[in-house]
Amino acid sequence: MSLLQMSIQGGALIFTAAVVRLGAKNRLPRRTFLALWWMAFARLLIPFSIPSPFSAYNAAYNLTGYGAAPQVQATPTLAAQAETAASAAAVHWATPVWTLVWAFGAVLLAAYFISGYVYFRSKFRFSLPVTDSFALEYVQGQRLRRRVRLRQSEMAGVPMTYGILRPVILLPKGMDWSDKGQIRCVLAHEMTHIRHFDTLWKLISTAALCLHWFNPLVWMLCVLFGRDLELFCDECTVRQLGGASRQAYAMALIQLEERKSGLQTFGSCFSRNSTEERIRSIMRLKKTSVAALLAAVLLVVGVTAAFATSAERTGMAAEDAEMVRRFQFHGWENMTVSAFRERAEVLLDEPEMHEWWLRIEGNSEYYELQDTDPLCEFLYHILNELTAERWKSREHGGASVKGFPQSFDPATFEYFFRMDILEPESLTVGEYHKAMHGMWDDMDKVLEKLSYAQCQDGHYMREYLAEEQKKVCGQWSSEALRIEILSVSYRPANAAGRTSNTDLDGYTEAEGQASYIETERFPGDMDAKPGQRSDDDLGSYTEQLPDEKETQISRGLPGEATGSSDRNDAVVVKDDGTGRRAEDAVRAWPPATKADYDSALQLKVSGYKDMTLEKFNASLLEWSNQNHERSERIACSLGYGEMYDEAGLTDEEREFISLTWFASGLENGEMVRSHYTGRLQDPLLTGTTCSVSFHEPGLRDAWAELWYQYSYHITDKSDVTVRERDQCIGGFARSVQKYWQDADAKELLHANKNDMVRLLQTLAEENSTEKVRIQVSADGVSYEKMDEPLID
């Protein structure tokens, strides 16, 4: 937590406790208010938060959000440009100026208290030991572990105590030693201060005041804390001396009425301020009832839980949240996209902000919170999109699902749409943001009002979906923003254990062109095999001979990088068996061109396989820095498997790009990331997805699917060649594929996840060396299967 956050939350607790004290100080035990002040000091001095579901700040957090985007369009003016420049300057100067002001005040106040303490100690340095036998015997009879010294001085106006580990009770030299009753009351009071470590609490209150000198509520805290400290000490002393001593104790207060000036920061004196209040409190002292004690406990617990704790963290860390809020410029929703980009880029150019951005953009935790946390939503749907290299055209996707009691699988409608910014000088950020969420909300409701019969009627759904797409896009498009549907996919509800026989099963549409495909159901309905449309039944599947298995293994990469938050792991199997990764949200780059691959293949020099990884990775890093866009397009195309369809590369060139170039790129990425995280992690890859189907016409359908992740560790890249690394991870991937192709279908259907984990770990060990270790964790393996008879 920042100092300002600590001060604000501490101030809220102080104010609440002060209001409670005003109304209940004579009804509750004195310790109640001391406990509240202790909690206030803890909140002011402890620099971390304690999340609680009972925190009052949860309500404030839940109220935070985005209002409706205004419809008023704004255009940049000279005044707006001036405001941008002023804000940029403020970013550089505001924080240091206020920090210097705070530090000056804190040091000045601390110097005042320290000089006062030094003067205080020097003033009483020549005090003399007390020789009165009654006083000495009384102090020795208290049996404290710390040795308490009794001293007297002409400079002391009233009795006082100072020192924590070696406490001293300092008495005025003019004390009437013959008045044993008064001496007894005074010593009992000071011994109570020592027993309660009140001098230490005075020191803590002084530290809080020095740190939060700018907060008037903290000054009030120190005053009220000093009073309640004395009142509680009076209460404990009277109970120790007995109720009959109440009058004598009050007379001692009157006789020793405060004559001391200055701040008593590091000590406690018998006579502080508010003597009249203390006398009234003493005379009203009575036994604490069970009800009052219970009320005090509930009050302290309730106020502490509400104001000393922080809102439960359901979003960003406080430091990251502060950085994101710096981009939420005043009136950002009304700013044009161009004006917002201009101001955001000024901030992103700062070294500190640039380092933060590199660290935050790959945070998977924040990405998962983008639908529930307003700041995460702003980060990914506003800031990230409008400052991206391809900011004028962004793609998004979603799905609408509706289940029915009579179906095993729900009806599913998936869609992708593109938002093209046509006029960034007139389109406001709020309008862009509202259109994005409007598309999601309306498309997600497409199936909401439909009945089971309608969802199963293919002809009706084709017309209905086409009409809904046109209507929704028309509603949210404008002259400044064009929205188009890129592709949709609809699957009707299926009965348990069977493939649906509706004429819409497998219906897809891409760029307005409808196609009809047969499907063989794999886990999650992710895999589809093209077939021919039947005049009677579009949902029928291709019959196969009994005991014949059909195996699909996505070709290409031995592994793909994980952690990219805008992709899922669905693999659509095309008619040539190629694996094509389907994106969940945004395709950031277009397909790589032949020129892109030719540029990358310049790294495939003679003898590159015998180069050390350290040397080859350095040359790849240099190439990537000079060819950033080419590198991004190739990486994106690898994820889609497009290089095999369109680039026309030889097998050797394909292996170089998909294995050598890809793996070294991952290693470079982890190396660069380690400069910001402080730790170097092993590359994590996702293996090729393997699927098998087993079919007996009219009798049973069965399938199995394996998905896995693995990592590899290289101790010293200067001692490992490209050939050694590629043989290990490439050999591992080929071993898994060979096992899957050669395995008997029944063997696969009888296997379980543990069997597959052991198999993968065995293959990883076989393909590892002392220099390159492949690791497979059970958490990174998924094995699903289904083997059920068809029931007519």
mmCIF file of C-alpha atoms in Angstrom, residues 326-581:
data_model
loop_
_atom_site.group_PDB
_atom_site.id
_atom_site.type_symbol
_atom_site.label_atom_id
_atom_site.label_comp_id
_atom_site.label_asym_id
_atom_site.label_seq_id
_atom_site.Cartn_x
_atom_site.Cartn_y
_atom_site.Cartn_z
ATOM 1 C CA ARG A 326 -2.763 6.839 -15.068
ATOM 2 C CA PHE A 327 -4.148 5.999 -18.511
ATOM 3 C CA GLN A 328 -7.727 6.752 -17.445
ATOM 4 C CA PHE A 329 -7.358 10.404 -18.306
ATOM 5 C CA HIS A 330 -10.013 12.850 -17.179
ATOM 6 C CA GLY A 331 -12.978 12.325 -19.494
ATOM 7 C CA TRP A 332 -11.275 9.484 -21.360
ATOM 8 C CA GLU A 333 -14.602 8.117 -22.586
ATOM 9 C CA ASN A 334 -15.280 11.408 -24.389
ATOM 10 C CA MET A 335 -11.811 11.588 -25.945
ATOM 11 C CA THR A 336 -11.410 10.674 -29.595
ATOM 12 C CA VAL A 337 -9.421 7.563 -30.352
ATOM 13 C CA SER A 338 -6.646 9.691 -31.867
ATOM 14 C CA ALA A 339 -6.413 11.956 -28.812
ATOM 15 C CA PHE A 340 -6.411 8.977 -26.443
ATOM 16 C CA ARG A 341 -3.657 7.248 -28.410
ATOM 17 C CA GLU A 342 -1.546 10.385 -28.411
ATOM 18 C CA ARG A 343 -1.679 10.804 -24.645
ATOM 19 C CA ALA A 344 -1.230 7.093 -23.981
ATOM 20 C CA GLU A 345 1.872 6.928 -26.141
ATOM 21 C CA VAL A 346 3.408 9.829 -24.173
ATOM 22 C CA LEU A 347 3.095 7.745 -21.008
ATOM 23 C CA LEU A 348 4.253 4.516 -22.640
ATOM 24 C CA ASP A 349 7.456 6.213 -23.771
ATOM 25 C CA GLU A 350 8.557 6.696 -20.160
ATOM 26 C CA PRO A 351 11.217 4.102 -19.195
ATOM 27 C CA GLU A 352 9.419 3.114 -15.990
ATOM 28 C CA MET A 353 6.095 2.737 -17.771
ATOM 29 C CA HIS A 354 7.681 0.826 -20.650
ATOM 30 C CA GLU A 355 9.187 -1.727 -18.271
ATOM 31 C CA TRP A 356 5.844 -2.093 -16.501
ATOM 32 C CA TRP A 357 4.056 -2.608 -19.799
ATOM 33 C CA LEU A 358 6.422 -5.395 -20.856
ATOM 34 C CA ARG A 359 5.786 -7.114 -17.542
ATOM 35 C CA ILE A 360 2.010 -6.677 -17.462
ATOM 36 C CA GLU A 361 1.004 -7.518 -21.019
ATOM 37 C CA GLY A 362 1.632 -11.230 -20.559
ATOM 38 C CA ASN A 363 -0.102 -11.528 -17.173
ATOM 39 C CA SER A 364 -2.511 -14.450 -17.585
ATOM 40 C CA GLU A 365 -4.148 -13.778 -14.212
ATOM 41 C CA TYR A 366 -5.238 -10.298 -15.260
ATOM 42 C CA TYR A 367 -6.375 -11.591 -18.638
ATOM 43 C CA GLU A 368 -8.723 -14.031 -16.922
ATOM 44 C CA LEU A 369 -10.162 -11.168 -14.844
ATOM 45 C CA GLN A 370 -11.010 -8.952 -17.803
ATOM 46 C CA ASP A 371 -14.700 -9.899 -17.640
ATOM 47 C CA THR A 372 -15.056 -9.171 -13.918
ATOM 48 C CA ASP A 373 -12.545 -6.471 -13.007
ATOM 49 C CA PRO A 374 -13.038 -2.967 -14.511
ATOM 50 C CA LEU A 375 -9.327 -2.145 -14.560
ATOM 51 C CA CYS A 376 -8.398 -5.427 -16.256
ATOM 52 C CA GLU A 377 -11.187 -4.838 -18.743
ATOM 53 C CA PHE A 378 -9.851 -1.346 -19.457
ATOM 54 C CA LEU A 379 -6.314 -2.684 -19.798
ATOM 55 C CA TYR A 380 -7.167 -5.310 -22.413
ATOM 56 C CA HIS A 381 -10.173 -3.876 -24.248
ATOM 57 C CA ILE A 382 -9.200 -0.203 -24.319
ATOM 58 C CA LEU A 383 -5.535 0.419 -23.629
ATOM 59 C CA ASN A 384 -4.101 -2.714 -25.226
ATOM 60 C CA GLU A 385 -6.326 -2.532 -28.305
ATOM 61 C CA LEU A 386 -5.976 1.168 -29.029
ATOM 62 C CA THR A 387 -2.191 1.223 -28.605
ATOM 63 C CA ALA A 388 -1.493 -1.982 -30.562
ATOM 64 C CA GLU A 389 0.340 -1.857 -33.871
ATOM 65 C CA ARG A 390 -2.804 -2.995 -35.741
ATOM 66 C CA TRP A 391 -5.135 -0.852 -33.660
ATOM 67 C CA LYS A 392 -7.447 0.121 -36.519
ATOM 68 C CA SER A 393 -8.704 -3.430 -37.046
ATOM 69 C CA ARG A 394 -9.392 -5.767 -34.139
ATOM 70 C CA GLU A 395 -11.132 -9.133 -34.039
ATOM 71 C CA HIS A 396 -13.197 -10.636 -31.243
ATOM 72 C CA GLY A 397 -15.138 -13.803 -30.669
ATOM 73 C CA GLY A 398 -17.710 -15.322 -28.386
ATOM 74 C CA ALA A 399 -20.356 -17.997 -28.060
ATOM 75 C CA SER A 400 -24.014 -18.402 -27.203
ATOM 76 C CA VAL A 401 -25.074 -21.662 -25.571
ATOM 77 C CA LYS A 402 -28.542 -22.929 -24.728
ATOM 78 C CA GLY A 403 -29.305 -26.268 -23.088
ATOM 79 C CA PHE A 404 -32.504 -28.264 -23.121
ATOM 80 C CA PRO A 405 -33.760 -31.044 -20.791
ATOM 81 C CA GLN A 406 -34.164 -33.454 -23.697
ATOM 82 C CA SER A 407 -30.615 -33.003 -25.038
ATOM 83 C CA PHE A 408 -27.227 -34.202 -23.823
ATOM 84 C CA ASP A 409 -25.212 -31.419 -25.481
ATOM 85 C CA PRO A 410 -26.544 -27.849 -25.697
ATOM 86 C CA ALA A 411 -27.115 -25.880 -28.856
ATOM 87 C CA THR A 412 -23.981 -23.816 -29.519
ATOM 88 C CA PHE A 413 -23.511 -20.715 -31.647
ATOM 89 C CA GLU A 414 -19.935 -19.419 -32.015
ATOM 90 C CA TYR A 415 -18.989 -16.235 -33.811
ATOM 91 C CA PHE A 416 -16.099 -13.954 -34.722
ATOM 92 C CA PHE A 417 -16.420 -10.311 -35.681
ATOM 93 C CA ARG A 418 -14.061 -7.535 -36.724
ATOM 94 C CA MET A 419 -14.165 -3.884 -35.675
ATOM 95 C CA ASP A 420 -12.591 -1.456 -38.168
ATOM 96 C CA ILE A 421 -11.960 2.106 -37.004
ATOM 97 C CA LEU A 422 -12.632 4.308 -40.042
ATOM 98 C CA GLU A 423 -12.471 7.777 -38.497
ATOM 99 C CA PRO A 424 -10.271 7.843 -35.361
ATOM 100 C CA GLU A 425 -10.482 11.647 -35.243
ATOM 101 C CA SER A 426 -14.249 11.530 -34.613
ATOM 102 C CA LEU A 427 -14.868 8.137 -32.984
ATOM 103 C CA THR A 428 -14.707 8.417 -29.183
ATOM 104 C CA VAL A 429 -13.217 5.786 -26.916
ATOM 105 C CA GLY A 430 -16.565 5.460 -25.169
ATOM 106 C CA GLU A 431 -18.361 4.739 -28.440
ATOM 107 C CA TYR A 432 -15.781 2.123 -29.379
ATOM 108 C CA HIS A 433 -16.042 0.508 -25.956
ATOM 109 C CA LYS A 434 -19.833 0.520 -25.983
ATOM 110 C CA ALA A 435 -20.012 -0.989 -29.485
ATOM 111 C CA MET A 436 -17.647 -3.808 -28.487
ATOM 112 C CA HIS A 437 -19.736 -4.792 -25.473
ATOM 113 C CA GLY A 438 -22.953 -4.258 -27.409
ATOM 114 C CA MET A 439 -21.838 -6.803 -29.993
ATOM 115 C CA TRP A 440 -20.941 -9.321 -27.304
ATOM 116 C CA ASP A 441 -24.173 -8.812 -25.392
ATOM 117 C CA ASP A 442 -26.439 -9.049 -28.434
ATOM 118 C CA MET A 443 -24.641 -11.965 -30.075
ATOM 119 C CA ASP A 444 -24.575 -13.889 -26.804
ATOM 120 C CA LYS A 445 -28.374 -13.593 -26.629
ATOM 121 C CA VAL A 446 -29.020 -15.000 -30.106
ATOM 122 C CA LEU A 447 -30.275 -18.363 -28.809
ATOM 123 C CA GLU A 448 -31.892 -17.007 -25.658
ATOM 124 C CA LYS A 449 -35.534 -16.919 -26.824
ATOM 125 C CA LEU A 450 -35.521 -19.962 -29.091
ATOM 126 C CA SER A 451 -37.335 -23.200 -28.377
ATOM 127 C CA TYR A 452 -35.894 -26.671 -28.768
ATOM 128 C CA ALA A 453 -37.843 -27.214 -31.977
ATOM 129 C CA GLN A 454 -36.545 -23.973 -33.471
ATOM 130 C CA CYS A 455 -32.933 -24.803 -32.579
ATOM 131 C CA GLN A 456 -33.297 -28.183 -34.303
ATOM 132 C CA ASP A 457 -34.942 -26.740 -37.453
ATOM 133 C CA GLY A 458 -32.067 -26.225 -39.890
ATOM 134 C CA HIS A 459 -33.906 -24.091 -42.440
ATOM 135 C CA TYR A 460 -35.273 -21.803 -39.735
ATOM 136 C CA MET A 461 -31.884 -21.398 -38.035
ATOM 137 C CA ARG A 462 -30.095 -20.473 -41.267
ATOM 138 C CA GLU A 463 -32.512 -17.650 -41.926
ATOM 139 C CA TYR A 464 -32.701 -16.593 -38.281
ATOM 140 C CA LEU A 465 -28.946 -16.451 -37.772
ATOM 141 C CA ALA A 466 -28.369 -14.521 -40.998
ATOM 142 C CA GLU A 467 -31.020 -11.988 -40.002
ATOM 143 C CA GLU A 468 -29.642 -11.605 -36.460
ATOM 144 C CA GLN A 469 -26.094 -11.048 -37.681
ATOM 145 C CA LYS A 470 -27.189 -8.346 -40.075
ATOM 146 C CA LYS A 471 -29.335 -6.640 -37.455
ATOM 147 C CA VAL A 472 -26.676 -6.634 -34.714
ATOM 148 C CA CYS A 473 -23.878 -5.401 -36.986
ATOM 149 C CA GLY A 474 -26.128 -2.653 -38.345
ATOM 150 C CA GLN A 475 -27.058 -1.529 -34.846
ATOM 151 C CA TRP A 476 -23.471 -1.038 -33.655
ATOM 152 C CA SER A 477 -21.794 0.111 -36.844
ATOM 153 C CA SER A 478 -21.458 3.799 -37.711
ATOM 154 C CA GLU A 479 -19.703 6.046 -40.179
ATOM 155 C CA ALA A 480 -16.671 6.048 -37.914
ATOM 156 C CA LEU A 481 -16.749 2.333 -36.969
ATOM 157 C CA ARG A 482 -17.482 -0.621 -39.241
ATOM 158 C CA ILE A 483 -18.348 -3.984 -37.703
ATOM 159 C CA GLU A 484 -18.472 -7.178 -39.763
ATOM 160 C CA ILE A 485 -19.112 -10.810 -38.930
ATOM 161 C CA LEU A 486 -16.102 -12.866 -39.994
ATOM 162 C CA SER A 487 -17.420 -16.349 -39.328
ATOM 163 C CA VAL A 488 -20.063 -18.191 -37.381
ATOM 164 C CA SER A 489 -20.509 -21.826 -36.400
ATOM 165 C CA TYR A 490 -23.693 -23.418 -35.135
ATOM 166 C CA ARG A 491 -24.243 -26.865 -33.640
ATOM 167 C CA PRO A 492 -27.734 -27.959 -32.642
ATOM 168 C CA ALA A 493 -28.459 -29.754 -29.400
ATOM 169 C CA ASN A 494 -27.582 -33.462 -29.410
ATOM 170 C CA ALA A 495 -29.273 -36.326 -27.639
ATOM 171 C CA ALA A 496 -27.173 -38.307 -25.166
ATOM 172 C CA GLY A 497 -24.801 -40.768 -26.775
ATOM 173 C CA ARG A 498 -25.789 -39.978 -30.379
ATOM 174 C CA THR A 499 -24.880 -37.685 -33.178
ATOM 175 C CA SER A 500 -27.694 -35.337 -34.057
ATOM 176 C CA ASN A 501 -29.460 -35.973 -37.354
ATOM 177 C CA THR A 502 -30.740 -32.495 -38.043
ATOM 178 C CA ASP A 503 -30.020 -30.968 -41.406
ATOM 179 C CA LEU A 504 -28.084 -28.165 -39.714
ATOM 180 C CA ASP A 505 -25.586 -30.317 -37.849
ATOM 181 C CA GLY A 506 -22.130 -28.958 -38.533
ATOM 182 C CA TYR A 507 -23.430 -25.838 -40.274
ATOM 183 C CA THR A 508 -20.742 -23.204 -40.589
ATOM 184 C CA GLU A 509 -20.488 -19.907 -42.362
ATOM 185 C CA ALA A 510 -17.356 -17.950 -43.284
ATOM 186 C CA GLU A 511 -17.357 -14.556 -44.951
ATOM 187 C CA GLY A 512 -20.975 -15.038 -45.955
ATOM 188 C CA GLN A 513 -20.408 -18.391 -47.713
ATOM 189 C CA ALA A 514 -22.292 -21.293 -46.128
ATOM 190 C CA SER A 515 -20.889 -24.819 -46.178
ATOM 191 C CA TYR A 516 -22.239 -28.053 -44.796
ATOM 192 C CA ILE A 517 -19.982 -30.624 -43.219
ATOM 193 C CA GLU A 518 -20.359 -34.009 -41.606
ATOM 194 C CA THR A 519 -18.871 -34.311 -38.161
ATOM 195 C CA GLU A 520 -17.387 -37.011 -36.043
ATOM 196 C CA ARG A 521 -17.800 -35.908 -32.447
ATOM 197 C CA PHE A 522 -14.557 -35.557 -30.562
ATOM 198 C CA PRO A 523 -14.301 -34.156 -27.012
ATOM 199 C CA GLY A 524 -15.963 -30.782 -26.908
ATOM 200 C CA ASP A 525 -17.048 -31.053 -30.559
ATOM 201 C CA MET A 526 -13.789 -29.407 -31.543
ATOM 202 C CA ASP A 527 -12.794 -31.707 -34.418
ATOM 203 C CA ALA A 528 -14.646 -31.856 -37.719
ATOM 204 C CA LYS A 529 -14.059 -33.965 -40.808
ATOM 205 C CA PRO A 530 -15.446 -32.675 -44.116
ATOM 206 C CA GLY A 531 -17.849 -34.878 -46.054
ATOM 207 C CA GLN A 532 -20.591 -34.714 -48.631
ATOM 208 C CA ARG A 533 -24.027 -33.268 -48.086
ATOM 209 C CA SER A 534 -26.760 -35.875 -48.136
ATOM 210 C CA ASP A 535 -30.111 -34.973 -49.593
ATOM 211 C CA ASP A 536 -31.819 -36.681 -46.689
ATOM 212 C CA ASP A 537 -29.483 -36.151 -43.797
ATOM 213 C CA LEU A 538 -26.672 -33.649 -43.400
ATOM 214 C CA GLY A 539 -25.835 -35.015 -39.971
ATOM 215 C CA SER A 540 -24.972 -38.548 -41.027
ATOM 216 C CA TYR A 541 -21.415 -39.701 -40.643
ATOM 217 C CA THR A 542 -19.202 -41.800 -42.916
ATOM 218 C CA GLU A 543 -19.568 -45.486 -42.232
ATOM 219 C CA GLN A 544 -16.411 -47.457 -41.565
ATOM 220 C CA LEU A 545 -15.636 -51.114 -41.260
ATOM 221 C CA PRO A 546 -15.940 -52.612 -37.766
ATOM 222 C CA ASP A 547 -12.738 -52.469 -35.701
ATOM 223 C CA GLU A 548 -11.304 -49.834 -38.032
ATOM 224 C CA LYS A 549 -9.804 -46.846 -36.297
ATOM 225 C CA GLU A 550 -9.379 -43.376 -37.699
ATOM 226 C CA THR A 551 -6.442 -41.465 -36.289
ATOM 227 C CA GLN A 552 -5.869 -37.723 -36.582
ATOM 228 C CA ILE A 553 -2.592 -36.145 -35.514
ATOM 229 C CA SER A 554 -2.174 -32.457 -36.190
ATOM 230 C CA ARG A 555 0.913 -32.002 -38.339
ATOM 231 C CA GLY A 556 3.593 -29.402 -37.884
ATOM 232 C CA LEU A 557 5.119 -28.107 -34.703
ATOM 233 C CA PRO A 558 6.659 -30.438 -32.192
ATOM 234 C CA GLY A 559 5.277 -27.922 -29.720
ATOM 235 C CA GLU A 560 3.696 -24.514 -29.558
ATOM 236 C CA ALA A 561 4.259 -21.760 -27.040
ATOM 237 C CA THR A 562 1.662 -21.441 -24.331
ATOM 238 C CA GLY A 563 0.690 -18.453 -22.261
ATOM 239 C CA SER A 564 -0.723 -16.377 -25.114
ATOM 240 C CA SER A 565 -3.945 -15.298 -23.553
ATOM 241 C CA ASP A 566 -5.865 -14.778 -26.749
ATOM 242 C CA ARG A 567 -5.819 -18.397 -27.955
ATOM 243 C CA ASN A 568 -7.370 -21.687 -27.024
ATOM 244 C CA ASP A 569 -6.186 -25.173 -27.831
ATOM 245 C CA ALA A 570 -9.023 -26.334 -30.099
ATOM 246 C CA VAL A 571 -7.717 -28.120 -33.198
ATOM 247 C CA VAL A 572 -9.882 -28.277 -36.313
ATOM 248 C CA VAL A 573 -8.836 -31.267 -38.429
ATOM 249 C CA LYS A 574 -8.993 -30.445 -42.128
ATOM 250 C CA ASP A 575 -9.262 -32.945 -44.977
ATOM 251 C CA ASP A 576 -5.473 -33.128 -45.393
ATOM 252 C CA GLY A 577 -4.962 -33.841 -41.723
ATOM 253 C CA THR A 578 -3.404 -30.474 -40.989
ATOM 254 C CA GLY A 579 -3.877 -28.986 -37.510
ATOM 255 C CA ARG A 580 -5.133 -25.393 -37.560
ATOM 256 C CA ARG A 581 -5.335 -23.575 -34.238
#
